[in-house]
Amino acid sequence: MAEFRTIKGTHDLLPDELSNWRRIESTIHSIMEQYGYGEIKTPVFESTELFVRSIGTDTDIVNKEMYSWTDQGGNALTLKPELTAPVVRAYLQHQLGNKNPLQRLWYFDSLFRRERPQKGRQRQFYQFGAEAIGSPHPEQDAEIIAMAYNIYKTFDIQEMNVRLNSIGSKEIRLIYLDKLRISLAKKSNVLCANCQTRIEKNALRVFDCKNPECQKLLDENAPLIFDSISEDDRKHFDTACLMLDNMGIPYFHDKKLVRGLDYYSHTTFEITSSALGAQDALCGGGRYNGLIEQLGGKSTPAVGFAAGVERLILAIDKQENSVNPPDIYLISLGEEAVVTASKLASDLRNICGKTVLLETLRRSLKAQMREAGRCGAMKTIIIGEDELAQNKVIVKNMASGSQQEIPMADITRFF
Ligand code: AMP
């Protein structure tokens, strides 16, 4: 057994897996560009205060899951546990709002949470996502939801469910939360220990609890936030739904879908796939009209989503997990042929733009042919002592098995 291993909840991405990742990342990139989003990358760590102030102290992330430390200069730092706050920090720091009243940004990045590792749940994981900062209108919500949905559609994800709700504006939520607290307090003994503390601190988060008893109490007793939202908020929600209908995006209005943080408002959504098992959430998102102000900017509406990359990979058919096959496997036999083959491989890459695997283990012809077959090469080029003496090579088509002799001088033209 190796002496050093990856830390619990982290994983290596090996070539087989990573080539699949590259394809996925580039597909996501093109879809984001189609919608006019520009890519943003923020540093791996930020000030701890950024996350405490944005995510809030009543959350599992801030209470239990952040990787935080004090550096040699006494600065309190944290590996980023989510990506919206750093994007908003960058938006404010670089005054992006002054450059364009609407900023459409997307990212593909890793993040860190000290959670209990299990299938589809790591301590370092990757997310892609998008943030549209500046528009208060429902068409922006619909665009964000449609973009997330279309990414999954492009990857042909099966058994996908889009759930959608509105939690209205902050003012109305304060009145609603009082009603919710009163109703939950009546039977608080039925709630799990976590939810009992949530009643006072952050009652809306009881809706996120997976405990069946808590859910049962909510079903039987709790008022739903959607029933409290204003006429305007309802109109906003209905318009976003109408736009999704027109785009042919199926969704389910789940009145229990909430986001528990103060800065969220209006639309909330989640996309799940039952193909994933217990950790079935592909992505989550919604409006966060309060966050920019909470981080020191002027009140600015925004909406976005964040999606787990590992979850997407789990949901994608496994058969895509293979390294791109090379165009050519270059077989050489004998010390002199090796020298010629190495120059030829270089020409085929540089002049012809081919993917070429060069044999460097000096194996037997049979073993080299077997290797060419294993890696799925389209063609092999064989240079042995006879070919070298006659200044030619043999080109073999691996699919048909046919071979032809090509003069060395014509080989780059041939390819
Ligand atoms: P969140 O930032 O918690 O709203 O999560 C957004 C998405 O990231 C989820 O829907 C999951 O797909 C993914 N995700 C969240 N936590 C983890 C984790 N610990 N490991 C892997 N993926 C995760």
Coordinates of C-alpha atoms and ligand atoms in Angstrom, one line a residue:
M1 CA 0.0 0.0 0.0
A2 CA 1.3 3.5 -0.9
E3 CA 2.7 5.4 2.1
F4 CA 0.9 8.6 1.2
R5 CA -2.7 8.7 0.1
T6 CA -5.3 11.4 -0.7
I7 CA -6.9 13.1 2.3
K8 CA -10.4 11.7 3.2
G9 CA -13.0 13.3 0.9
T10 CA -10.5 14.4 -1.8
H11 CA -9.7 12.5 -5.0
D12 CA -7.2 12.4 -7.8
L13 CA -8.4 12.9 -11.3
L14 CA -6.5 10.3 -13.5
P15 CA -6.1 10.6 -17.3
D16 CA -9.1 8.4 -18.1
E17 CA -11.4 10.5 -15.9
L18 CA -9.9 13.8 -16.7
S19 CA -10.2 13.5 -20.5
N20 CA -14.0 13.1 -19.9
W21 CA -13.9 16.2 -17.6
R22 CA -12.2 18.3 -20.3
R23 CA -15.0 17.4 -22.7
I24 CA -17.6 18.2 -20.2
E25 CA -15.9 21.5 -19.3
S26 CA -15.7 22.5 -22.9
T27 CA -19.3 21.7 -23.6
I28 CA -20.4 23.7 -20.5
H29 CA -18.1 26.5 -21.7
S30 CA -19.8 26.6 -25.2
I31 CA -23.3 26.6 -23.7
M32 CA -22.4 29.5 -21.3
E33 CA -21.0 31.4 -24.2
Q34 CA -24.1 30.8 -26.3
Y35 CA -26.0 32.7 -23.6
G36 CA -23.4 35.5 -23.5
Y37 CA -21.8 34.6 -20.1
G38 CA -18.1 35.5 -19.5
E39 CA -15.9 33.2 -17.4
I40 CA -14.5 34.3 -14.0
K41 CA -11.9 32.7 -11.8
T42 CA -11.4 33.8 -8.2
P43 CA -8.6 32.7 -5.8
V44 CA -8.8 29.5 -3.9
F45 CA -8.9 31.3 -0.5
E46 CA -10.6 34.4 0.6
S47 CA -11.0 36.3 3.9
T48 CA -13.0 34.2 6.4
E49 CA -15.2 37.3 7.0
L50 CA -16.5 37.2 3.4
F51 CA -18.1 33.8 4.0
V52 CA -19.3 34.5 7.6
R53 CA -21.0 37.7 6.4
S54 CA -22.5 36.2 3.2
I55 CA -23.5 32.6 4.3
G56 CA -24.2 33.5 7.9
T57 CA -23.3 32.0 11.2
D58 CA -26.4 29.9 11.5
T59 CA -25.4 27.6 8.7
D60 CA -23.7 24.2 8.7
I61 CA -21.1 25.6 6.2
V62 CA -19.9 28.3 8.5
N63 CA -20.4 26.5 11.8
K64 CA -18.9 23.1 10.9
E65 CA -17.6 22.8 7.4
M66 CA -15.1 25.6 6.5
Y67 CA -11.3 25.0 6.2
S68 CA -10.1 28.1 8.0
W69 CA -6.8 29.1 9.4
T70 CA -4.8 32.2 10.5
D71 CA -1.8 32.8 8.3
Q72 CA 1.7 34.0 9.5
G73 CA 0.5 37.6 9.1
G74 CA -2.5 37.1 11.4
N75 CA -5.1 37.1 8.6
A76 CA -8.2 34.9 9.0
L77 CA -8.5 32.9 5.8
T78 CA -10.8 30.2 4.4
L79 CA -10.6 27.8 1.4
K80 CA -13.8 28.8 -0.5
P81 CA -16.8 26.7 0.5
E82 CA -19.0 28.2 -2.1
L83 CA -18.6 30.4 -5.2
T84 CA -21.3 33.0 -5.3
A85 CA -19.7 35.2 -2.5
P86 CA -16.3 35.3 -4.2
V87 CA -17.9 36.2 -7.5
V88 CA -19.9 39.0 -5.8
R89 CA -16.7 40.2 -4.0
A90 CA -14.9 40.4 -7.4
Y91 CA -18.0 42.2 -8.9
L92 CA -17.7 44.8 -6.2
Q93 CA -13.9 45.1 -6.1
H94 CA -13.6 45.6 -9.8
Q95 CA -16.8 47.7 -10.0
L96 CA -18.1 45.5 -12.8
G97 CA -21.5 47.1 -12.4
N98 CA -20.1 50.4 -13.7
K99 CA -18.8 48.7 -16.8
N100 CA -22.2 47.1 -17.7
P101 CA -25.4 47.3 -15.7
L102 CA -25.9 43.6 -16.4
Q103 CA -23.0 41.2 -15.6
R104 CA -23.4 37.7 -16.8
L105 CA -20.6 35.6 -15.3
W106 CA -19.9 31.8 -15.2
Y107 CA -17.4 29.6 -13.4
F108 CA -15.9 26.1 -13.2
D109 CA -14.0 25.8 -10.0
S110 CA -13.2 23.7 -7.0
L111 CA -14.5 24.3 -3.4
F112 CA -14.0 22.8 0.0
R113 CA -16.4 21.7 2.7
R114 CA -15.7 19.4 5.6
E115 CA -18.7 17.2 5.1
R116 CA -19.1 13.5 5.8
P117 CA -17.8 11.9 2.6
Q118 CA -20.0 9.5 0.7
K119 CA -20.8 8.7 -2.9
G120 CA -21.4 12.1 -4.7
R121 CA -20.3 14.0 -1.6
Q122 CA -16.6 15.0 -1.2
R123 CA -14.6 17.5 0.9
Q124 CA -13.0 19.0 -2.2
F125 CA -15.4 19.0 -5.1
Y126 CA -16.1 21.0 -8.3
Q127 CA -18.9 23.2 -9.3
F128 CA -19.9 25.0 -12.4
G129 CA -22.4 27.8 -12.2
A130 CA -23.5 31.2 -13.4
E131 CA -24.5 34.5 -11.9
A132 CA -26.5 37.2 -13.6
I133 CA -26.1 40.4 -11.6
G134 CA -28.2 43.5 -12.4
S135 CA -31.6 42.5 -13.7
P136 CA -34.6 42.2 -11.3
H137 CA -36.9 40.8 -14.1
P138 CA -38.3 37.3 -14.5
E139 CA -36.8 36.8 -17.9
Q140 CA -33.4 36.7 -16.1
D141 CA -34.6 33.9 -13.8
A142 CA -36.0 32.0 -16.7
E143 CA -32.7 32.4 -18.6
I144 CA -30.7 31.0 -15.7
I145 CA -33.0 28.0 -15.2
A146 CA -33.1 27.3 -18.9
M147 CA -29.3 27.4 -19.2
A148 CA -28.9 24.9 -16.3
Y149 CA -31.6 22.7 -17.7
N150 CA -30.1 22.8 -21.3
I151 CA -26.7 21.8 -20.0
Y152 CA -28.1 18.7 -18.5
K153 CA -30.2 18.1 -21.6
T154 CA -27.1 18.3 -23.8
F155 CA -25.5 15.6 -21.7
D156 CA -28.7 13.6 -22.0
I157 CA -29.3 13.3 -18.3
Q158 CA -32.1 10.9 -17.5
E159 CA -34.9 11.1 -14.9
M160 CA -34.4 14.8 -14.4
N161 CA -36.7 16.9 -12.3
V162 CA -36.8 20.7 -12.1
R163 CA -38.5 22.0 -9.0
L164 CA -39.4 25.6 -8.6
N165 CA -40.8 28.0 -6.0
S166 CA -40.8 31.6 -4.9
I167 CA -40.0 32.8 -1.4
G168 CA -41.0 36.4 -2.2
S169 CA -39.3 39.5 -0.9
K170 CA -37.5 39.9 2.4
E171 CA -40.1 42.2 4.0
I172 CA -42.9 39.7 3.6
R173 CA -40.6 36.9 4.7
L174 CA -40.2 38.5 8.2
I175 CA -44.0 38.4 8.7
Y176 CA -44.2 34.9 7.4
L177 CA -41.4 33.7 9.6
D178 CA -43.3 34.8 12.7
K179 CA -46.3 32.7 11.5
L180 CA -44.1 29.7 10.8
R181 CA -42.3 29.9 14.2
I182 CA -45.7 30.0 16.1
S183 CA -47.0 27.0 14.2
L184 CA -43.8 24.9 14.6
A185 CA -43.4 25.9 18.3
K186 CA -46.8 24.3 19.1
K187 CA -45.3 20.8 18.3
S188 CA -41.6 21.5 18.5
N189 CA -41.1 18.2 20.5
V190 CA -41.8 16.3 17.3
L191 CA -38.9 18.0 15.5
C192 CA -35.3 16.7 15.4
A193 CA -32.8 18.4 17.7
N194 CA -31.3 20.4 14.8
C195 CA -34.7 21.8 13.8
Q196 CA -35.6 22.7 17.4
T197 CA -32.7 25.1 17.4
R198 CA -33.6 26.3 13.8
I199 CA -37.0 27.5 14.9
E200 CA -35.5 30.5 16.6
K201 CA -32.4 31.0 14.5
N202 CA -33.6 30.2 10.9
A203 CA -37.0 28.6 10.8
L204 CA -37.2 28.4 7.0
R205 CA -34.4 25.9 7.1
V206 CA -36.6 23.3 8.7
F207 CA -37.9 22.8 5.2
D208 CA -34.4 21.5 4.2
C209 CA -34.4 18.9 6.9
K210 CA -34.4 15.3 5.6
N211 CA -35.9 13.9 8.8
P212 CA -39.3 12.4 8.0
E213 CA -40.9 13.5 11.3
C214 CA -39.9 17.1 10.6
Q215 CA -41.3 16.9 7.1
K216 CA -44.5 15.3 8.4
L217 CA -45.0 18.2 10.8
L218 CA -44.5 20.7 8.0
D219 CA -47.0 18.9 5.8
E220 CA -49.6 18.9 8.5
N221 CA -49.1 22.2 10.3
A222 CA -46.9 24.7 8.6
P223 CA -48.0 27.7 6.5
L224 CA -46.2 27.8 3.1
I225 CA -44.2 30.9 2.2
F226 CA -45.6 30.9 -1.3
D227 CA -49.1 31.5 0.1
S228 CA -47.8 34.7 1.8
I229 CA -45.9 36.4 -1.1
S230 CA -47.2 39.7 -2.6
E231 CA -49.1 40.1 -5.8
D232 CA -46.0 41.5 -7.5
D233 CA -43.9 38.6 -6.4
R234 CA -46.5 36.1 -7.6
K235 CA -46.6 37.9 -11.0
H236 CA -42.8 37.7 -11.2
F237 CA -43.1 33.9 -10.5
D238 CA -45.9 33.4 -13.0
T239 CA -44.0 35.2 -15.7
A240 CA -40.9 33.1 -15.2
C241 CA -43.1 30.0 -15.3
L242 CA -44.8 31.1 -18.5
M243 CA -41.4 31.7 -20.1
L244 CA -40.2 28.2 -19.1
D245 CA -43.5 26.8 -20.5
N246 CA -42.8 28.6 -23.8
M247 CA -39.3 27.1 -23.9
G248 CA -40.7 23.6 -23.3
I249 CA -38.9 23.2 -20.0
P250 CA -40.9 20.9 -17.7
Y251 CA -40.9 21.8 -14.0
F252 CA -42.9 21.1 -10.8
H253 CA -44.0 23.9 -8.5
D254 CA -42.8 22.7 -5.1
K255 CA -44.1 25.0 -2.5
K256 CA -41.7 23.5 0.1
L257 CA -38.6 24.4 -1.8
V258 CA -36.9 27.2 0.1
R259 CA -33.5 28.7 0.5
G260 CA -32.7 29.5 4.1
L261 CA -30.3 32.4 3.9
D262 CA -31.4 36.0 4.4
Y263 CA -30.1 37.3 1.1
Y264 CA -32.3 34.9 -1.0
S265 CA -35.5 36.2 -2.4
H266 CA -38.1 35.3 -5.0
T267 CA -37.3 32.4 -7.3
T268 CA -35.7 29.2 -5.9
F269 CA -35.0 26.1 -8.0
E270 CA -33.3 22.8 -7.8
I271 CA -32.6 20.2 -10.5
T272 CA -32.4 16.5 -9.3
S273 CA -32.0 13.2 -11.1
S274 CA -33.3 10.0 -9.4
A275 CA -30.5 8.2 -11.4
L276 CA -28.1 9.5 -8.8
G277 CA -29.4 7.7 -5.7
A278 CA -29.3 9.3 -2.2
Q279 CA -27.4 12.5 -3.2
D280 CA -29.7 13.3 -6.1
A281 CA -29.2 17.1 -6.3
L282 CA -27.6 18.1 -9.6
C283 CA -27.8 21.9 -9.0
G284 CA -29.5 24.6 -7.0
G285 CA -30.1 28.2 -7.6
G286 CA -32.3 31.2 -7.3
R287 CA -32.5 34.9 -6.7
Y288 CA -30.2 36.6 -4.1
N289 CA -31.3 40.2 -4.4
G290 CA -30.0 41.0 -0.9
L291 CA -26.4 39.7 -1.1
I292 CA -24.6 42.5 -2.9
E293 CA -25.9 45.0 -0.4
Q294 CA -25.0 42.6 2.5
L295 CA -21.4 42.6 1.2
G296 CA -21.2 46.4 1.1
G297 CA -22.4 47.3 -2.4
K298 CA -25.6 49.1 -3.4
S299 CA -28.8 47.1 -3.6
T300 CA -28.5 45.1 -6.8
P301 CA -30.7 42.3 -8.0
A302 CA -29.0 39.0 -8.9
V303 CA -29.9 35.4 -9.8
G304 CA -27.7 32.3 -10.3
F305 CA -27.1 28.6 -9.9
A306 CA -24.3 26.3 -8.8
A307 CA -24.0 22.7 -10.0
G308 CA -21.9 19.8 -8.8
V309 CA -19.5 18.5 -11.4
E310 CA -19.0 15.1 -9.8
R311 CA -22.7 14.6 -9.7
L312 CA -23.0 15.4 -13.4
I313 CA -20.2 12.9 -14.1
L314 CA -22.0 10.3 -12.0
A315 CA -25.2 11.0 -14.0
I316 CA -23.5 10.7 -17.4
D317 CA -23.3 7.4 -19.0
K318 CA -20.1 5.6 -17.9
Q319 CA -19.2 4.6 -21.5
E320 CA -17.9 8.0 -22.1
N321 CA -15.0 7.3 -19.7
S322 CA -12.1 6.8 -22.1
V323 CA -9.1 8.6 -23.2
N324 CA -9.3 10.1 -26.7
P325 CA -7.9 7.4 -29.1
P326 CA -4.8 8.4 -31.0
D327 CA -4.8 8.9 -34.7
I328 CA -1.6 6.9 -35.1
Y329 CA 0.4 4.4 -33.1
L330 CA 4.0 4.5 -34.3
I331 CA 5.7 1.1 -34.2
S332 CA 9.4 0.9 -34.6
L333 CA 11.8 -2.1 -34.5
G334 CA 15.5 -1.8 -34.1
E335 CA 17.7 1.0 -32.7
E336 CA 18.0 2.9 -36.0
A337 CA 14.3 2.7 -36.7
V338 CA 13.6 4.3 -33.3
V339 CA 15.5 7.4 -34.3
T340 CA 13.6 7.8 -37.6
A341 CA 10.3 7.0 -35.8
S342 CA 10.8 9.7 -33.2
K343 CA 11.4 12.4 -36.0
L344 CA 8.4 11.1 -37.9
A345 CA 6.1 11.3 -34.8
S346 CA 7.2 14.9 -34.4
D347 CA 6.5 15.8 -38.0
L348 CA 3.1 14.1 -37.9
R349 CA 2.1 16.1 -34.8
N350 CA 3.6 19.4 -36.0
I351 CA 2.9 19.3 -39.7
C352 CA -0.2 17.1 -39.9
G353 CA -1.8 18.0 -36.5
K354 CA -2.2 14.3 -35.7
T355 CA -2.3 12.6 -32.3
V356 CA 0.6 10.2 -32.3
L357 CA 1.7 7.7 -29.7
L358 CA 5.3 6.7 -30.1
E359 CA 6.5 3.3 -28.8
T360 CA 9.2 4.0 -26.2
L361 CA 9.4 0.6 -24.5
R362 CA 11.0 -1.1 -27.5
R363 CA 8.7 -4.1 -27.3
S364 CA 8.2 -6.9 -29.9
L365 CA 6.2 -6.2 -33.0
K366 CA 3.4 -8.4 -31.6
A367 CA 3.3 -6.5 -28.3
Q368 CA 3.4 -3.1 -30.0
M369 CA 0.5 -4.2 -32.3
R370 CA -1.5 -5.3 -29.2
E371 CA -0.8 -1.9 -27.5
A372 CA -2.0 -0.1 -30.6
G373 CA -5.2 -2.1 -30.5
R374 CA -5.7 -1.5 -26.8
C375 CA -5.5 2.3 -27.0
G376 CA -7.8 2.4 -30.0
A377 CA -5.4 3.9 -32.6
M378 CA -7.0 4.5 -36.0
K379 CA -3.8 3.6 -37.9
T380 CA -0.4 2.2 -37.1
I381 CA 2.8 3.1 -38.9
I382 CA 5.4 0.3 -38.9
I383 CA 9.1 1.0 -39.4
G384 CA 11.4 -2.0 -39.2
E385 CA 14.9 -2.6 -40.5
D386 CA 13.6 -3.6 -44.0
E387 CA 11.4 -0.5 -44.3
L388 CA 14.3 1.6 -43.2
A389 CA 16.6 0.1 -45.8
Q390 CA 14.0 0.8 -48.5
N391 CA 13.2 4.3 -47.2
K392 CA 9.5 3.5 -46.7
V393 CA 6.9 2.7 -44.0
I394 CA 3.9 0.4 -43.7
V395 CA 0.6 2.1 -42.8
K396 CA -2.0 -0.2 -41.4
N397 CA -5.7 0.7 -41.1
M398 CA -6.7 -0.8 -37.8
A399 CA -10.4 -1.0 -38.6
S400 CA -10.1 -2.7 -42.0
G401 CA -6.8 -4.4 -41.4
S402 CA -5.6 -3.3 -44.9
Q403 CA -2.0 -2.2 -45.2
Q404 CA 0.0 -0.1 -47.7
E405 CA 3.6 0.9 -48.3
I406 CA 4.3 4.6 -48.4
P407 CA 7.7 6.1 -49.3
M408 CA 9.2 8.0 -46.4
A409 CA 9.3 11.2 -48.3
D410 CA 5.5 11.1 -49.0
I411 CA 4.3 10.3 -45.5
T412 CA 3.3 13.7 -44.2
R413 CA 1.6 14.4 -47.5
F414 CA -0.3 11.1 -47.1
F415 CA -1.6 12.1 -43.7
Ligands
AMP1 P1 -24.9 24.1 -2.9 O1 -23.7 25.0 -3.2 O2 -24.8 23.5 -1.6 O3 -26.2 24.8 -3.3 O4 -24.7 22.9 -3.9 C1 -24.9 23.0 -5.3 C2 -24.6 21.7 -5.9 O5 -23.2 21.3 -5.7 C3 -25.4 20.5 -5.4 O6 -26.6 20.5 -6.1 C4 -24.6 19.3 -5.7 O7 -24.7 18.9 -7.0 C5 -23.2 19.9 -5.5 N1 -22.6 19.6 -4.2 C6 -22.8 20.2 -3.0 N2 -22.1 19.7 -2.0 C7 -21.3 18.8 -2.5 C8 -20.3 17.9 -2.0 N3 -19.9 17.9 -0.8 N4 -19.7 17.0 -2.9 C9 -20.0 17.0 -4.2 N5 -21.0 17.8 -4.7 C10 -21.6 18.7 -3.9

